[in-house]
XYZ file of C-alpha atoms in Angstrom:
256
model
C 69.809 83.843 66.066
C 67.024 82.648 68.194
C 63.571 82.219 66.646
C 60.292 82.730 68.745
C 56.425 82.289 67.625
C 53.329 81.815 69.628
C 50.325 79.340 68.619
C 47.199 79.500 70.930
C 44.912 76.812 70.124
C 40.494 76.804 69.579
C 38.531 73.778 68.805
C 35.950 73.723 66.324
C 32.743 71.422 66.590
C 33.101 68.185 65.013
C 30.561 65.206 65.472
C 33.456 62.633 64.476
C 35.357 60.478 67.501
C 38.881 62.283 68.066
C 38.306 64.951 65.908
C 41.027 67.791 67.170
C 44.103 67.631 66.250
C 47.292 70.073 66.249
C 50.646 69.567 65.642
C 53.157 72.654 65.419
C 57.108 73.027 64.522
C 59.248 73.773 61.995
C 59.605 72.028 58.550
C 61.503 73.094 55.166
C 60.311 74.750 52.434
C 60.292 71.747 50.309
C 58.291 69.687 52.548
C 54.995 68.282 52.598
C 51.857 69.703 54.585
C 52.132 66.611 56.729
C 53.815 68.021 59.223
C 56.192 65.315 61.593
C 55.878 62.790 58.629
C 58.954 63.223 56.856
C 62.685 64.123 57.269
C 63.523 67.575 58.020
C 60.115 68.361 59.601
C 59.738 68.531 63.140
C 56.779 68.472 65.296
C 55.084 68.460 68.356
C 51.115 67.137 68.815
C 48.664 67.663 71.144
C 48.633 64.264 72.526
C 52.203 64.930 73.889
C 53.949 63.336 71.187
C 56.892 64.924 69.273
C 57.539 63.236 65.623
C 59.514 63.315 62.658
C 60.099 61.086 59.552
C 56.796 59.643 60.813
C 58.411 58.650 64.471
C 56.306 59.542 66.602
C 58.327 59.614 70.727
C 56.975 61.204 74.107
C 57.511 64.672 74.979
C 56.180 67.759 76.648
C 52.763 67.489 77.906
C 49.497 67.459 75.766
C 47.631 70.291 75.283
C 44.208 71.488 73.983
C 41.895 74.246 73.759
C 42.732 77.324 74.976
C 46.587 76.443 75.832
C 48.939 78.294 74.182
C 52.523 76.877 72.423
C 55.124 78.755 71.818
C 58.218 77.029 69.513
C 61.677 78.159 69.775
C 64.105 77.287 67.360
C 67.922 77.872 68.671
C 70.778 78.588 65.971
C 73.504 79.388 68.492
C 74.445 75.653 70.286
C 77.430 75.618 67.961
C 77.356 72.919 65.144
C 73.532 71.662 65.778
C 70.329 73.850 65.759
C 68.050 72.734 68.418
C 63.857 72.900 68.835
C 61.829 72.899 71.829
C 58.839 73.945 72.575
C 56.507 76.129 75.709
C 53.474 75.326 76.851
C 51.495 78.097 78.690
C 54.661 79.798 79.738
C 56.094 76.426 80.960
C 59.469 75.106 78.717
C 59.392 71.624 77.862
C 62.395 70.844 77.074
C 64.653 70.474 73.624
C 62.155 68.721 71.716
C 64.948 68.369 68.450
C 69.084 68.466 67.887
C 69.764 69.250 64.434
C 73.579 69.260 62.779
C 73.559 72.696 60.843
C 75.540 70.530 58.027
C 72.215 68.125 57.539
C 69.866 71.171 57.086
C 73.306 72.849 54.361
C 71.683 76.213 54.879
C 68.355 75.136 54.119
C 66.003 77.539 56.310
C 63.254 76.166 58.584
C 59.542 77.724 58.263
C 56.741 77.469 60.642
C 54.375 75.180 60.278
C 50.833 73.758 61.838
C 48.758 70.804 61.139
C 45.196 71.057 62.137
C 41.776 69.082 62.022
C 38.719 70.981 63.424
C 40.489 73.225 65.175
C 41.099 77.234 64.457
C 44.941 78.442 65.518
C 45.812 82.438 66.323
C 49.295 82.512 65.609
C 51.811 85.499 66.925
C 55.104 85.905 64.981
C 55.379 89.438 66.476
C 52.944 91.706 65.488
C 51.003 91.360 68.858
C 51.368 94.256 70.973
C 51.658 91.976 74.188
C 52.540 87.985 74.139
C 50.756 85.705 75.378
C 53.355 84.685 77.684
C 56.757 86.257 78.009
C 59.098 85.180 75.670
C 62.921 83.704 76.982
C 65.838 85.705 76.975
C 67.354 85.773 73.529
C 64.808 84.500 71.293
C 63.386 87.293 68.847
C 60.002 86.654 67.242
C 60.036 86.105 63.283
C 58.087 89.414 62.368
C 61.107 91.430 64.463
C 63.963 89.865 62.532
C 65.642 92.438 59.882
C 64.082 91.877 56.324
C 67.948 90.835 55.335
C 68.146 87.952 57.686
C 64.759 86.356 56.313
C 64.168 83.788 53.552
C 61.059 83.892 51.095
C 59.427 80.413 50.623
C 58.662 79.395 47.265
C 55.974 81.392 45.887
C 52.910 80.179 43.920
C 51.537 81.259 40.530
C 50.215 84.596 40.098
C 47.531 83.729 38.356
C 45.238 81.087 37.006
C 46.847 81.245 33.707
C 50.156 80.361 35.038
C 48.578 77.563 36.795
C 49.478 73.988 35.490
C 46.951 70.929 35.883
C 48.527 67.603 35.389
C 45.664 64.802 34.445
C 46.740 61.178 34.722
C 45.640 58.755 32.218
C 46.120 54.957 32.404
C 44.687 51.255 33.873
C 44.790 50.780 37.618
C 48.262 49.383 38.912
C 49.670 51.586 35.666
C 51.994 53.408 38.096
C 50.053 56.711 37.481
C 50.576 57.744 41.180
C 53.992 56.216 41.458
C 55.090 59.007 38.229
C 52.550 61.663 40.590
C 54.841 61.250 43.115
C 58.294 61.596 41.371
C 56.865 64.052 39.022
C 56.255 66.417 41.861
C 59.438 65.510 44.238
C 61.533 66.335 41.154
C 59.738 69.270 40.230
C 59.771 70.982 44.496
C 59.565 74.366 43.156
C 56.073 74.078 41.633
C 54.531 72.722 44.705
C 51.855 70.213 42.861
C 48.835 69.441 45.015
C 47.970 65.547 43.966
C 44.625 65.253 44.089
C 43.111 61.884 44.292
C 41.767 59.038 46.923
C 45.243 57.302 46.821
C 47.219 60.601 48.147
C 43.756 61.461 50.391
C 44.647 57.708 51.748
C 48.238 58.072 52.639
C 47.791 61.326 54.716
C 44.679 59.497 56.882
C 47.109 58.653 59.061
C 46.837 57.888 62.896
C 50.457 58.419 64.277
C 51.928 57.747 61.273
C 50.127 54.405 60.701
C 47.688 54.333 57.177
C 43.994 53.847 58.343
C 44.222 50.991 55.811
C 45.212 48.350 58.258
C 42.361 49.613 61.002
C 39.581 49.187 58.091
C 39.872 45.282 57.838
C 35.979 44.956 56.514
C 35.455 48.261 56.261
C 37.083 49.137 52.973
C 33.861 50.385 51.295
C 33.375 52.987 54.348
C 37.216 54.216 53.284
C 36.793 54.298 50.340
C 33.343 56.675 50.541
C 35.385 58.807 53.021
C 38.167 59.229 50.998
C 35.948 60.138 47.835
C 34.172 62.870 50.005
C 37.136 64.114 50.488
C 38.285 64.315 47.337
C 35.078 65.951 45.803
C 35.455 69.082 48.637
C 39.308 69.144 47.726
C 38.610 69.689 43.736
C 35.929 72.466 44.221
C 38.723 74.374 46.491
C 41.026 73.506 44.337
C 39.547 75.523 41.540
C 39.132 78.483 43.480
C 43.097 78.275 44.771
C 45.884 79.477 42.462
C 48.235 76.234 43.071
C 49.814 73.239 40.654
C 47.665 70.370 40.540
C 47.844 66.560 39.528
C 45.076 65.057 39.246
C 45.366 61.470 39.740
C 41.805 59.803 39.973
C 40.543 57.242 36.938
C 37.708 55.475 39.378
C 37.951 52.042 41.299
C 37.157 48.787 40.218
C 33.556 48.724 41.607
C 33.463 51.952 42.383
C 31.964 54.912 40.533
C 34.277 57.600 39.470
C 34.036 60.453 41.995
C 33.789 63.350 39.553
């Protein structure tokens, strides 16, 4: 089958340099939020990059506010699935070529990255598209119920929730066990909370702000710990899985 959705894009105000970003594709179920940054999830960014496994290669055009993306995913080109992407109507071209046996029946979701920006998405249940859609492709919402598959749900409620606490010197390998413990554990989707994971996805295509803060670590480090503050007072409003893997920095206060 052919798969269709439409993204149309709205900035939010933001007093920070660069502060919008989007990237949209098509990851699986068992990847992270960081959309483009692993294997097996495929995306396309504003600044007309495309990028996966953290490669980040020309492609399409960029786009902004008010533009409007649609992603196509093609199952029909025989062995290999293939991605591209639209761009006000226009195609851009196959973005991604896929071998059917890499993905082993593994199904590919939709998924956005965003910073400061608010997305209206259409899988279908738009009256009228935004643009018309190619011949073929079907949007998600119009695909039988049978021919779907559910991503991993979350707890049901608070009390099924699980909260992880990590306990040890620095250099202990607290987030290195973080890090397996969830990637061996994929169906209980654990949230790490803590400045080292807030680090790793500050990334400027693909790159760890580490090496652009020669100087500046003390600035990174106050951003970071911002950060993670905001993230544990969502946190325990969200029904998720969390680790929490934060024990201070040498010179540093601890953050909670």
């Amino acid at each position: 089958s052919q798969v269709n959705e439409e993204i149309s894009v709205k900035h939010l105000p933001s007093t920070e340099p660069d502060p919008h970003v989007v990237r949209v594709g098509w990851s699986l179920d068992s990847c992270s939020t960081q959309l483009g940054e692993e294997p097996f999830s495929y995306g396309y960014g504003g600044t007309g990059k495309k990028s996966t496994n953290c490669k980040f290669e020309n492609y399409g055009e960029t786009f902004a506010e008010n533009d409007v993306i649609a992603c196509l995913v093609d199952f029909e080109c025989g062995e290999e699935v293939e991605m591209s992407f639209m761009k006000n109507g226009k195609w851009l071209g196959v973005a991604y070529r896929v071998r059917k046996e890499l993905l082993g029946g593994r199904a590919l979701f939709p998924h956005v990255l965003v910073k400061n920006c608010a997305i209206e998405f259409n899988f279908g249940q738009r009256e009228d598209t935004y643009f018309s859609v190619p011949p073929g492709f079907t949007f998600i919402q119009h695909l039988p119920v049978a021919e779907r598959v559910r991503g991993t749900l979350g707890p049901k409620s608070k009390a099924e929730c699980e909260i992880l606490m990590m306990v040890g010197l620095p250099a202990a390998g607290k987030t290195t066990w973080a890090v397996k413990h969830a990637a061996a554990n994929p169906s209980k989707k654990y949230n790490i909370l803590g400045t080292n994971a807030i680090m790793d996805k500050m990334r400027v295509m693909g790159l760890r702000r580490q090496r652009n803060y020669a100087g500046r670590w003390d600035v990174l480090i106050q951003q970071a710990t911002q950060c993670l503050n905001r993230l544990i007072q969502i946190a325990a409003r969200k029904k998720r899985n969390y680790i929490l893997d934060q024990v201070g920095w040498q010179g540093h206060p601890h953050p909670g």
